Amino acid sequence: MTTALVILICLTAAGASPATADPSGQFAPKVDQHCAIQNSGSGPMTTAIPVDRITLNLETVSYPPADSTISASYTISGSTRTGTANGTFDTARKNATFNFSVSKPPPGGTLTVTYQVWVHGVYYSNFVSAPLAPCTWDNPSYVDASTWNDFVTVTGVSQRCETVDFGVGGRHAYIREDIVTVNVAHGPSYGPSSYAGRSVWADYWIVGQKAYTSGASGVFDTDGKATLSFVILTPTTGAELDVLASGQSGSRTFPGHSWATITC
């Protein structure tokens, strides 16, 4: 079940002239929504609450990623709820990703995600609007990914649980770890040759963290595919794991997105 995003663009510049806008925008905004059920409280007081995970991915298309400042926020029509996050473009990946969580999203609302970018003397303001995901107790699987996975796809996420002995001098200290393997491939829009030998990254976000954690990096093979693995120490069993793949093709960096549940 997907909903096409309506992208509305407002551009101003200070200190430099903006480059010619391409169809995906100067900073290529990509937004999706992921419905989940989150437990609040503990023991007999635990309450299950439907929640909408909102993800904004930006790619600096026309400007170098260094010396950037980004402010992102969301609003919901008919609601006073809002959230703000700040960040910068990663200089290698050329992108930045932000997450918001909306508990009990009001039905029939319109989600507006706004961002302001300051980079190399240019100020750029854009907002993306879409129907708010209908996250309810009986609809925990809604994902609006209509602007994702066109160019890079996460084809699979697998996990292997291990216990490692970190003890010293005959003393044992055990720690659990989750070895996460991510399969990434080119999407249908470009052929594999556009990706072969180019960089690809797998990063992750766990609900409660402020930002994505760097996972692993590699390169696409001649088929436009890559397998990357990273380790999560002392994983929280049952927590939501948000995997972000960033793959390069030509001068662009495209995102692939996938959600999983930590099984270790």
PDB file of C-alpha atoms in Angstrom:
ATOM      1  CA  MET A   1       0.000   0.000   0.000  1.00  0.00           C
ATOM      2  CA  THR A   2       1.780   3.151  -1.141  1.00  0.00           C
ATOM      3  CA  THR A   3       0.920   6.789  -1.568  1.00  0.00           C
ATOM      4  CA  ALA A   4       2.694   8.977  -4.081  1.00  0.00           C
ATOM      5  CA  LEU A   5       4.382  11.941  -2.489  1.00  0.00           C
ATOM      6  CA  VAL A   6       3.582  15.439  -3.643  1.00  0.00           C
ATOM      7  CA  ILE A   7       6.770  17.498  -3.593  1.00  0.00           C
ATOM      8  CA  LEU A   8       6.385  21.235  -3.279  1.00  0.00           C
ATOM      9  CA  ILE A   9       9.552  23.290  -3.620  1.00  0.00           C
ATOM     10  CA  CYS A  10      10.364  26.787  -2.396  1.00  0.00           C
ATOM     11  CA  LEU A  11      13.879  28.030  -3.168  1.00  0.00           C
ATOM     12  CA  THR A  12      15.811  31.064  -2.048  1.00  0.00           C
ATOM     13  CA  ALA A  13      19.542  31.689  -2.211  1.00  0.00           C
ATOM     14  CA  ALA A  14      21.931  33.960  -0.359  1.00  0.00           C
ATOM     15  CA  GLY A  15      25.544  34.576  -1.308  1.00  0.00           C
ATOM     16  CA  ALA A  16      25.441  32.382  -4.413  1.00  0.00           C
ATOM     17  CA  SER A  17      23.177  31.604  -7.323  1.00  0.00           C
ATOM     18  CA  PRO A  18      21.337  28.283  -7.125  1.00  0.00           C
ATOM     19  CA  ALA A  19      22.190  25.611  -9.662  1.00  0.00           C
ATOM     20  CA  THR A  20      19.513  24.540 -12.118  1.00  0.00           C
ATOM     21  CA  ALA A  21      17.000  22.376 -10.245  1.00  0.00           C
ATOM     22  CA  ASP A  22      16.663  18.788 -11.384  1.00  0.00           C
ATOM     23  CA  PRO A  23      13.394  16.816 -11.071  1.00  0.00           C
ATOM     24  CA  SER A  24      14.360  15.430  -7.661  1.00  0.00           C
ATOM     25  CA  GLY A  25      15.401  18.797  -6.265  1.00  0.00           C
ATOM     26  CA  GLN A  26      18.694  20.385  -5.316  1.00  0.00           C
ATOM     27  CA  PHE A  27      18.859  18.074  -2.304  1.00  0.00           C
ATOM     28  CA  ALA A  28      16.680  15.195  -3.555  1.00  0.00           C
ATOM     29  CA  PRO A  29      14.244  14.803  -0.628  1.00  0.00           C
ATOM     30  CA  LYS A  30      13.022  11.284   0.034  1.00  0.00           C
ATOM     31  CA  VAL A  31      10.474  10.567   2.780  1.00  0.00           C
ATOM     32  CA  ASP A  32       8.822   7.364   3.923  1.00  0.00           C
ATOM     33  CA  GLN A  33       6.612   6.304   6.785  1.00  0.00           C
ATOM     34  CA  HIS A  34       6.749   3.025   8.679  1.00  0.00           C
ATOM     35  CA  CYS A  35       3.986   1.884  11.025  1.00  0.00           C
ATOM     36  CA  ALA A  36       4.944  -0.028  14.144  1.00  0.00           C
ATOM     37  CA  ILE A  37       3.613  -0.947  17.563  1.00  0.00           C
ATOM     38  CA  GLN A  38       5.642   0.433  20.476  1.00  0.00           C
ATOM     39  CA  ASN A  39       5.291  -0.690  24.077  1.00  0.00           C
ATOM     40  CA  SER A  40       5.078   2.009  26.735  1.00  0.00           C
ATOM     41  CA  GLY A  41       5.541   1.304  30.438  1.00  0.00           C
ATOM     42  CA  SER A  42       6.487  -2.027  31.983  1.00  0.00           C
ATOM     43  CA  GLY A  43       4.945  -5.070  33.591  1.00  0.00           C
ATOM     44  CA  PRO A  44       1.161  -4.993  33.998  1.00  0.00           C
ATOM     45  CA  MET A  45       1.190  -1.286  33.103  1.00  0.00           C
ATOM     46  CA  THR A  46       2.576  -1.925  29.596  1.00  0.00           C
ATOM     47  CA  THR A  47       0.533  -0.308  26.841  1.00  0.00           C
ATOM     48  CA  ALA A  48       0.885  -0.985  23.123  1.00  0.00           C
ATOM     49  CA  ILE A  49       0.819   2.229  21.100  1.00  0.00           C
ATOM     50  CA  PRO A  50       0.719   2.546  17.295  1.00  0.00           C
ATOM     51  CA  VAL A  51       3.501   4.782  16.022  1.00  0.00           C
ATOM     52  CA  ASP A  52       4.525   6.258  12.679  1.00  0.00           C
ATOM     53  CA  ARG A  53       8.281   6.276  12.001  1.00  0.00           C
ATOM     54  CA  ILE A  54       9.034   9.105   9.578  1.00  0.00           C
ATOM     55  CA  THR A  55      12.348   9.061   7.716  1.00  0.00           C
ATOM     56  CA  LEU A  56      13.761  11.940   5.667  1.00  0.00           C
ATOM     57  CA  ASN A  57      16.778  11.332   3.436  1.00  0.00           C
ATOM     58  CA  LEU A  58      18.542  14.233   1.720  1.00  0.00           C
ATOM     59  CA  GLU A  59      21.285  14.036  -0.911  1.00  0.00           C
ATOM     60  CA  THR A  60      23.362  17.048  -1.858  1.00  0.00           C
ATOM     61  CA  VAL A  61      22.961  16.970  -5.622  1.00  0.00           C
ATOM     62  CA  SER A  62      24.395  20.299  -6.765  1.00  0.00           C
ATOM     63  CA  TYR A  63      26.715  21.352  -3.959  1.00  0.00           C
ATOM     64  CA  PRO A  64      29.727  19.864  -2.152  1.00  0.00           C
ATOM     65  CA  PRO A  65      28.674  18.255   1.142  1.00  0.00           C
ATOM     66  CA  ALA A  66      31.284  19.957   3.355  1.00  0.00           C
ATOM     67  CA  ASP A  67      30.434  22.965   5.552  1.00  0.00           C
ATOM     68  CA  SER A  68      26.722  22.177   5.615  1.00  0.00           C
ATOM     69  CA  THR A  69      24.046  22.755   8.229  1.00  0.00           C
ATOM     70  CA  ILE A  70      20.603  21.163   8.052  1.00  0.00           C
ATOM     71  CA  SER A  71      17.478  21.692  10.127  1.00  0.00           C
ATOM     72  CA  ALA A  72      14.545  19.323   9.525  1.00  0.00           C
ATOM     73  CA  SER A  73      11.097  19.288  11.117  1.00  0.00           C
ATOM     74  CA  TYR A  74       7.628  17.858  10.658  1.00  0.00           C
ATOM     75  CA  THR A  75       4.092  19.148  11.224  1.00  0.00           C
ATOM     76  CA  ILE A  76       0.702  17.445  11.002  1.00  0.00           C
ATOM     77  CA  SER A  77      -2.423  19.234   9.831  1.00  0.00           C
ATOM     78  CA  GLY A  78      -4.935  19.809  12.616  1.00  0.00           C
ATOM     79  CA  SER A  79      -2.379  18.869  15.268  1.00  0.00           C
ATOM     80  CA  THR A  80       0.032  20.810  17.455  1.00  0.00           C
ATOM     81  CA  ARG A  81       2.562  17.996  17.407  1.00  0.00           C
ATOM     82  CA  THR A  82       5.883  18.718  15.748  1.00  0.00           C
ATOM     83  CA  GLY A  83       9.515  17.639  15.938  1.00  0.00           C
ATOM     84  CA  THR A  84      12.880  19.031  14.907  1.00  0.00           C
ATOM     85  CA  ALA A  85      16.251  17.460  14.133  1.00  0.00           C
ATOM     86  CA  ASN A  86      19.572  18.975  13.097  1.00  0.00           C
ATOM     87  CA  GLY A  87      22.512  17.567  11.174  1.00  0.00           C
ATOM     88  CA  THR A  88      25.001  17.862   8.322  1.00  0.00           C
ATOM     89  CA  PHE A  89      25.784  16.053   5.092  1.00  0.00           C
ATOM     90  CA  ASP A  90      28.229  13.167   5.377  1.00  0.00           C
ATOM     91  CA  THR A  91      31.184  14.176   3.220  1.00  0.00           C
ATOM     92  CA  ALA A  92      31.708  10.676   1.741  1.00  0.00           C
ATOM     93  CA  ARG A  93      28.107   9.525   1.423  1.00  0.00           C
ATOM     94  CA  LYS A  94      26.870  12.980   0.347  1.00  0.00           C
ATOM     95  CA  ASN A  95      23.625  12.445   2.233  1.00  0.00           C
ATOM     96  CA  ALA A  96      21.937  13.019   5.579  1.00  0.00           C
ATOM     97  CA  THR A  97      19.069  11.094   7.155  1.00  0.00           C
ATOM     98  CA  PHE A  98      16.649  12.096   9.918  1.00  0.00           C
ATOM     99  CA  ASN A  99      14.054  10.117  11.863  1.00  0.00           C
ATOM    100  CA  PHE A 100      10.916  11.200  13.707  1.00  0.00           C
ATOM    101  CA  SER A 101       8.379   9.137  15.656  1.00  0.00           C
ATOM    102  CA  VAL A 102       4.718  10.094  15.935  1.00  0.00           C
ATOM    103  CA  SER A 103       2.684   8.158  18.508  1.00  0.00           C
ATOM    104  CA  LYS A 104      -0.998   7.570  17.758  1.00  0.00           C
ATOM    105  CA  PRO A 105      -0.966   9.514  14.469  1.00  0.00           C
ATOM    106  CA  PRO A 106      -4.312  11.285  14.005  1.00  0.00           C
ATOM    107  CA  PRO A 107      -6.407   9.821  11.166  1.00  0.00           C
ATOM    108  CA  GLY A 108      -6.828  11.788   7.983  1.00  0.00           C
ATOM    109  CA  GLY A 109      -3.941  14.154   8.693  1.00  0.00           C
ATOM    110  CA  THR A 110      -1.446  15.574   6.220  1.00  0.00           C
ATOM    111  CA  LEU A 111       2.240  15.184   7.014  1.00  0.00           C
ATOM    112  CA  THR A 112       4.565  18.003   6.028  1.00  0.00           C
ATOM    113  CA  VAL A 113       8.315  17.504   6.382  1.00  0.00           C
ATOM    114  CA  THR A 114      10.286  20.738   6.032  1.00  0.00           C
ATOM    115  CA  TYR A 115      14.041  21.203   5.766  1.00  0.00           C
ATOM    116  CA  GLN A 116      16.421  24.110   5.507  1.00  0.00           C
ATOM    117  CA  VAL A 117      19.951  23.619   4.183  1.00  0.00           C
ATOM    118  CA  TRP A 118      22.836  26.042   4.460  1.00  0.00           C
ATOM    119  CA  VAL A 119      25.808  24.929   2.338  1.00  0.00           C
ATOM    120  CA  HIS A 120      28.590  26.993   0.758  1.00  0.00           C
ATOM    121  CA  GLY A 121      26.714  30.274   0.995  1.00  0.00           C
ATOM    122  CA  VAL A 122      23.427  28.893  -0.315  1.00  0.00           C
ATOM    123  CA  TYR A 123      20.200  28.715   1.687  1.00  0.00           C
ATOM    124  CA  TYR A 124      17.620  26.247   0.398  1.00  0.00           C
ATOM    125  CA  SER A 125      14.166  25.567   1.835  1.00  0.00           C
ATOM    126  CA  ASN A 126      11.910  22.730   0.758  1.00  0.00           C
ATOM    127  CA  PHE A 127       8.928  20.836   2.102  1.00  0.00           C
ATOM    128  CA  VAL A 128       7.449  17.466   1.215  1.00  0.00           C
ATOM    129  CA  SER A 129       3.771  16.761   1.877  1.00  0.00           C
ATOM    130  CA  ALA A 130       1.946  13.429   1.922  1.00  0.00           C
ATOM    131  CA  PRO A 131      -1.050  11.856   3.673  1.00  0.00           C
ATOM    132  CA  LEU A 132      -0.119  10.822   7.199  1.00  0.00           C
ATOM    133  CA  ALA A 133       0.235   7.042   7.425  1.00  0.00           C
ATOM    134  CA  PRO A 134      -2.853   5.350   8.941  1.00  0.00           C
ATOM    135  CA  CYS A 135      -0.974   3.626  11.772  1.00  0.00           C
ATOM    136  CA  THR A 136      -3.391   1.756  14.050  1.00  0.00           C
ATOM    137  CA  TRP A 137      -3.312  -1.337  16.257  1.00  0.00           C
ATOM    138  CA  ASP A 138      -4.698  -3.441  13.397  1.00  0.00           C
ATOM    139  CA  ASN A 139      -2.562  -1.837  10.664  1.00  0.00           C
ATOM    140  CA  PRO A 140       1.058  -2.219  11.806  1.00  0.00           C
ATOM    141  CA  SER A 141       2.613  -2.803   8.391  1.00  0.00           C
ATOM    142  CA  TYR A 142       1.836   0.331   6.360  1.00  0.00           C
ATOM    143  CA  VAL A 143       4.950   1.564   4.549  1.00  0.00           C
ATOM    144  CA  ASP A 144       4.880   4.529   2.189  1.00  0.00           C
ATOM    145  CA  ALA A 145       8.107   4.110   0.269  1.00  0.00           C
ATOM    146  CA  SER A 146       7.026   5.580  -3.043  1.00  0.00           C
ATOM    147  CA  THR A 147      10.125   7.776  -3.426  1.00  0.00           C
ATOM    148  CA  TRP A 148      12.553   5.119  -2.161  1.00  0.00           C
ATOM    149  CA  ASN A 149      14.077   2.049  -3.774  1.00  0.00           C
ATOM    150  CA  ASP A 150      14.023   3.379  -7.341  1.00  0.00           C
ATOM    151  CA  PHE A 151      17.803   3.260  -7.733  1.00  0.00           C
ATOM    152  CA  VAL A 152      19.158   1.206  -4.806  1.00  0.00           C
ATOM    153  CA  THR A 153      17.368  -1.636  -3.057  1.00  0.00           C
ATOM    154  CA  VAL A 154      17.985  -3.525   0.174  1.00  0.00           C
ATOM    155  CA  THR A 155      17.222  -7.047  -1.011  1.00  0.00           C
ATOM    156  CA  GLY A 156      17.634  -8.752   2.341  1.00  0.00           C
ATOM    157  CA  VAL A 157      18.638  -8.297   5.991  1.00  0.00           C
ATOM    158  CA  SER A 158      19.747 -11.344   7.993  1.00  0.00           C
ATOM    159  CA  GLN A 159      21.027 -11.697  11.554  1.00  0.00           C
ATOM    160  CA  ARG A 160      23.283 -14.131  13.388  1.00  0.00           C
ATOM    161  CA  CYS A 161      23.412 -14.156  17.187  1.00  0.00           C
ATOM    162  CA  GLU A 162      26.626 -14.891  19.043  1.00  0.00           C
ATOM    163  CA  THR A 163      27.988 -14.705  22.578  1.00  0.00           C
ATOM    164  CA  VAL A 164      31.574 -13.506  22.901  1.00  0.00           C
ATOM    165  CA  ASP A 165      33.884 -13.917  25.898  1.00  0.00           C
ATOM    166  CA  PHE A 166      35.567 -10.581  26.697  1.00  0.00           C
ATOM    167  CA  GLY A 167      37.147 -11.903  29.850  1.00  0.00           C
ATOM    168  CA  VAL A 168      40.810 -11.325  30.796  1.00  0.00           C
ATOM    169  CA  GLY A 169      43.209 -13.417  32.881  1.00  0.00           C
ATOM    170  CA  GLY A 170      40.993 -16.452  33.274  1.00  0.00           C
ATOM    171  CA  ARG A 171      37.945 -14.402  34.199  1.00  0.00           C
ATOM    172  CA  HIS A 172      34.945 -14.668  31.917  1.00  0.00           C
ATOM    173  CA  ALA A 173      32.799 -11.758  30.801  1.00  0.00           C
ATOM    174  CA  TYR A 174      30.242 -12.602  28.162  1.00  0.00           C
ATOM    175  CA  ILE A 175      28.548 -10.188  25.831  1.00  0.00           C
ATOM    176  CA  ARG A 176      25.855 -10.769  23.229  1.00  0.00           C
ATOM    177  CA  GLU A 177      26.232  -9.495  19.702  1.00  0.00           C
ATOM    178  CA  ASP A 178      24.049  -9.375  16.618  1.00  0.00           C
ATOM    179  CA  ILE A 179      25.904  -9.839  13.331  1.00  0.00           C
ATOM    180  CA  VAL A 180      23.760  -8.123  10.712  1.00  0.00           C
ATOM    181  CA  THR A 181      24.252  -8.891   7.013  1.00  0.00           C
ATOM    182  CA  VAL A 182      22.720  -6.552   4.427  1.00  0.00           C
ATOM    183  CA  ASN A 183      22.319  -7.416   0.757  1.00  0.00           C
ATOM    184  CA  VAL A 184      22.203  -4.354  -1.503  1.00  0.00           C
ATOM    185  CA  ALA A 185      21.546  -4.192  -5.243  1.00  0.00           C
ATOM    186  CA  HIS A 186      20.999  -1.666  -7.994  1.00  0.00           C
ATOM    187  CA  GLY A 187      17.402  -0.746  -8.693  1.00  0.00           C
ATOM    188  CA  PRO A 188      15.536  -1.010 -11.998  1.00  0.00           C
ATOM    189  CA  SER A 189      16.208   2.583 -13.049  1.00  0.00           C
ATOM    190  CA  TYR A 190      19.915   2.072 -13.845  1.00  0.00           C
ATOM    191  CA  GLY A 191      21.793  -0.995 -15.076  1.00  0.00           C
ATOM    192  CA  PRO A 192      24.511  -2.716 -12.987  1.00  0.00           C
ATOM    193  CA  SER A 193      27.383  -1.168 -14.929  1.00  0.00           C
ATOM    194  CA  SER A 194      26.554   2.256 -13.477  1.00  0.00           C
ATOM    195  CA  TYR A 195      27.232   0.905  -9.979  1.00  0.00           C
ATOM    196  CA  ALA A 196      30.106  -1.531 -10.542  1.00  0.00           C
ATOM    197  CA  GLY A 197      33.113  -0.614  -8.414  1.00  0.00           C
ATOM    198  CA  ARG A 198      31.308   2.320  -6.783  1.00  0.00           C
ATOM    199  CA  SER A 199      31.031   2.818  -3.025  1.00  0.00           C
ATOM    200  CA  VAL A 200      28.135   1.510  -0.947  1.00  0.00           C
ATOM    201  CA  TRP A 201      27.432   1.812   2.788  1.00  0.00           C
ATOM    202  CA  ALA A 202      25.090   0.127   5.255  1.00  0.00           C
ATOM    203  CA  ASP A 203      24.199   2.196   8.331  1.00  0.00           C
ATOM    204  CA  TYR A 204      21.565   1.606  10.989  1.00  0.00           C
ATOM    205  CA  TRP A 205      19.269   3.360  13.408  1.00  0.00           C
ATOM    206  CA  ILE A 206      17.590   1.847  16.470  1.00  0.00           C
ATOM    207  CA  VAL A 207      14.580   3.587  17.986  1.00  0.00           C
ATOM    208  CA  GLY A 208      15.807   5.828  20.787  1.00  0.00           C
ATOM    209  CA  GLN A 209      19.067   6.768  19.094  1.00  0.00           C
ATOM    210  CA  LYS A 210      19.555  10.341  17.924  1.00  0.00           C
ATOM    211  CA  ALA A 211      21.240   9.511  14.635  1.00  0.00           C
ATOM    212  CA  TYR A 212      22.300   6.693  12.362  1.00  0.00           C
ATOM    213  CA  THR A 213      25.317   4.599  13.345  1.00  0.00           C
ATOM    214  CA  SER A 214      27.930   3.778  10.728  1.00  0.00           C
ATOM    215  CA  GLY A 215      27.731   0.062   9.961  1.00  0.00           C
ATOM    216  CA  ALA A 216      29.928  -1.118   7.075  1.00  0.00           C
ATOM    217  CA  SER A 217      31.220   0.005   3.700  1.00  0.00           C
ATOM    218  CA  GLY A 218      32.203  -1.726   0.470  1.00  0.00           C
ATOM    219  CA  VAL A 219      31.819  -1.575  -3.310  1.00  0.00           C
ATOM    220  CA  PHE A 220      29.302  -2.908  -5.792  1.00  0.00           C
ATOM    221  CA  ASP A 221      30.400  -5.894  -7.879  1.00  0.00           C
ATOM    222  CA  THR A 222      30.023  -6.107 -11.661  1.00  0.00           C
ATOM    223  CA  ASP A 223      26.386  -7.182 -11.204  1.00  0.00           C
ATOM    224  CA  GLY A 224      25.629  -4.046  -9.203  1.00  0.00           C
ATOM    225  CA  LYS A 225      25.316  -6.001  -5.947  1.00  0.00           C
ATOM    226  CA  ALA A 226      27.053  -5.890  -2.562  1.00  0.00           C
ATOM    227  CA  THR A 227      26.934  -7.754   0.747  1.00  0.00           C
ATOM    228  CA  LEU A 228      27.863  -5.807   3.882  1.00  0.00           C
ATOM    229  CA  SER A 229      28.014  -6.918   7.521  1.00  0.00           C
ATOM    230  CA  PHE A 230      28.248  -5.065  10.824  1.00  0.00           C
ATOM    231  CA  VAL A 231      27.981  -5.962  14.507  1.00  0.00           C
ATOM    232  CA  ILE A 232      25.567  -4.579  17.113  1.00  0.00           C
ATOM    233  CA  LEU A 233      26.822  -5.167  20.649  1.00  0.00           C
ATOM    234  CA  THR A 234      24.360  -6.004  23.442  1.00  0.00           C
ATOM    235  CA  PRO A 235      21.346  -5.733  21.130  1.00  0.00           C
ATOM    236  CA  THR A 236      17.890  -5.065  22.536  1.00  0.00           C
ATOM    237  CA  THR A 237      15.804  -8.079  21.565  1.00  0.00           C
ATOM    238  CA  GLY A 238      12.626  -7.106  19.757  1.00  0.00           C
ATOM    239  CA  ALA A 239      13.746  -3.530  19.032  1.00  0.00           C
ATOM    240  CA  GLU A 240      13.168  -2.089  15.570  1.00  0.00           C
ATOM    241  CA  LEU A 241      16.238  -1.960  13.356  1.00  0.00           C
ATOM    242  CA  ASP A 242      16.214   0.586  10.540  1.00  0.00           C
ATOM    243  CA  VAL A 243      18.813  -0.249   7.884  1.00  0.00           C
ATOM    244  CA  LEU A 244      19.870   2.453   5.435  1.00  0.00           C
ATOM    245  CA  ALA A 245      21.970   1.589   2.375  1.00  0.00           C
ATOM    246  CA  SER A 246      23.652   4.430   0.490  1.00  0.00           C
ATOM    247  CA  GLY A 247      24.915   3.442  -2.953  1.00  0.00           C
ATOM    248  CA  GLN A 248      26.725   5.570  -5.497  1.00  0.00           C
ATOM    249  CA  SER A 249      26.148   5.691  -9.231  1.00  0.00           C
ATOM    250  CA  GLY A 250      27.813   8.348 -11.331  1.00  0.00           C
ATOM    251  CA  SER A 251      27.816  11.558  -9.304  1.00  0.00           C
ATOM    252  CA  ARG A 252      24.743  10.585  -7.274  1.00  0.00           C
ATOM    253  CA  THR A 253      24.205   8.750  -3.978  1.00  0.00           C
ATOM    254  CA  PHE A 254      20.920   6.857  -3.752  1.00  0.00           C
ATOM    255  CA  PRO A 255      19.280   5.444  -0.603  1.00  0.00           C
ATOM    256  CA  GLY A 256      17.787   2.023   0.007  1.00  0.00           C
ATOM    257  CA  HIS A 257      15.713   1.479   3.148  1.00  0.00           C
ATOM    258  CA  SER A 258      14.562  -1.560   5.121  1.00  0.00           C
ATOM    259  CA  TRP A 259      13.096  -2.274   8.562  1.00  0.00           C
ATOM    260  CA  ALA A 260      13.739  -5.423  10.589  1.00  0.00           C
ATOM    261  CA  THR A 261      13.253  -6.656  14.152  1.00  0.00           C
ATOM    262  CA  ILE A 262      16.318  -7.446  16.249  1.00  0.00           C
ATOM    263  CA  THR A 263      16.135 -11.164  16.912  1.00  0.00           C
ATOM    264  CA  CYS A 264      19.172 -11.592  19.196  1.00  0.00           C
TER     265      CYS A 264
END
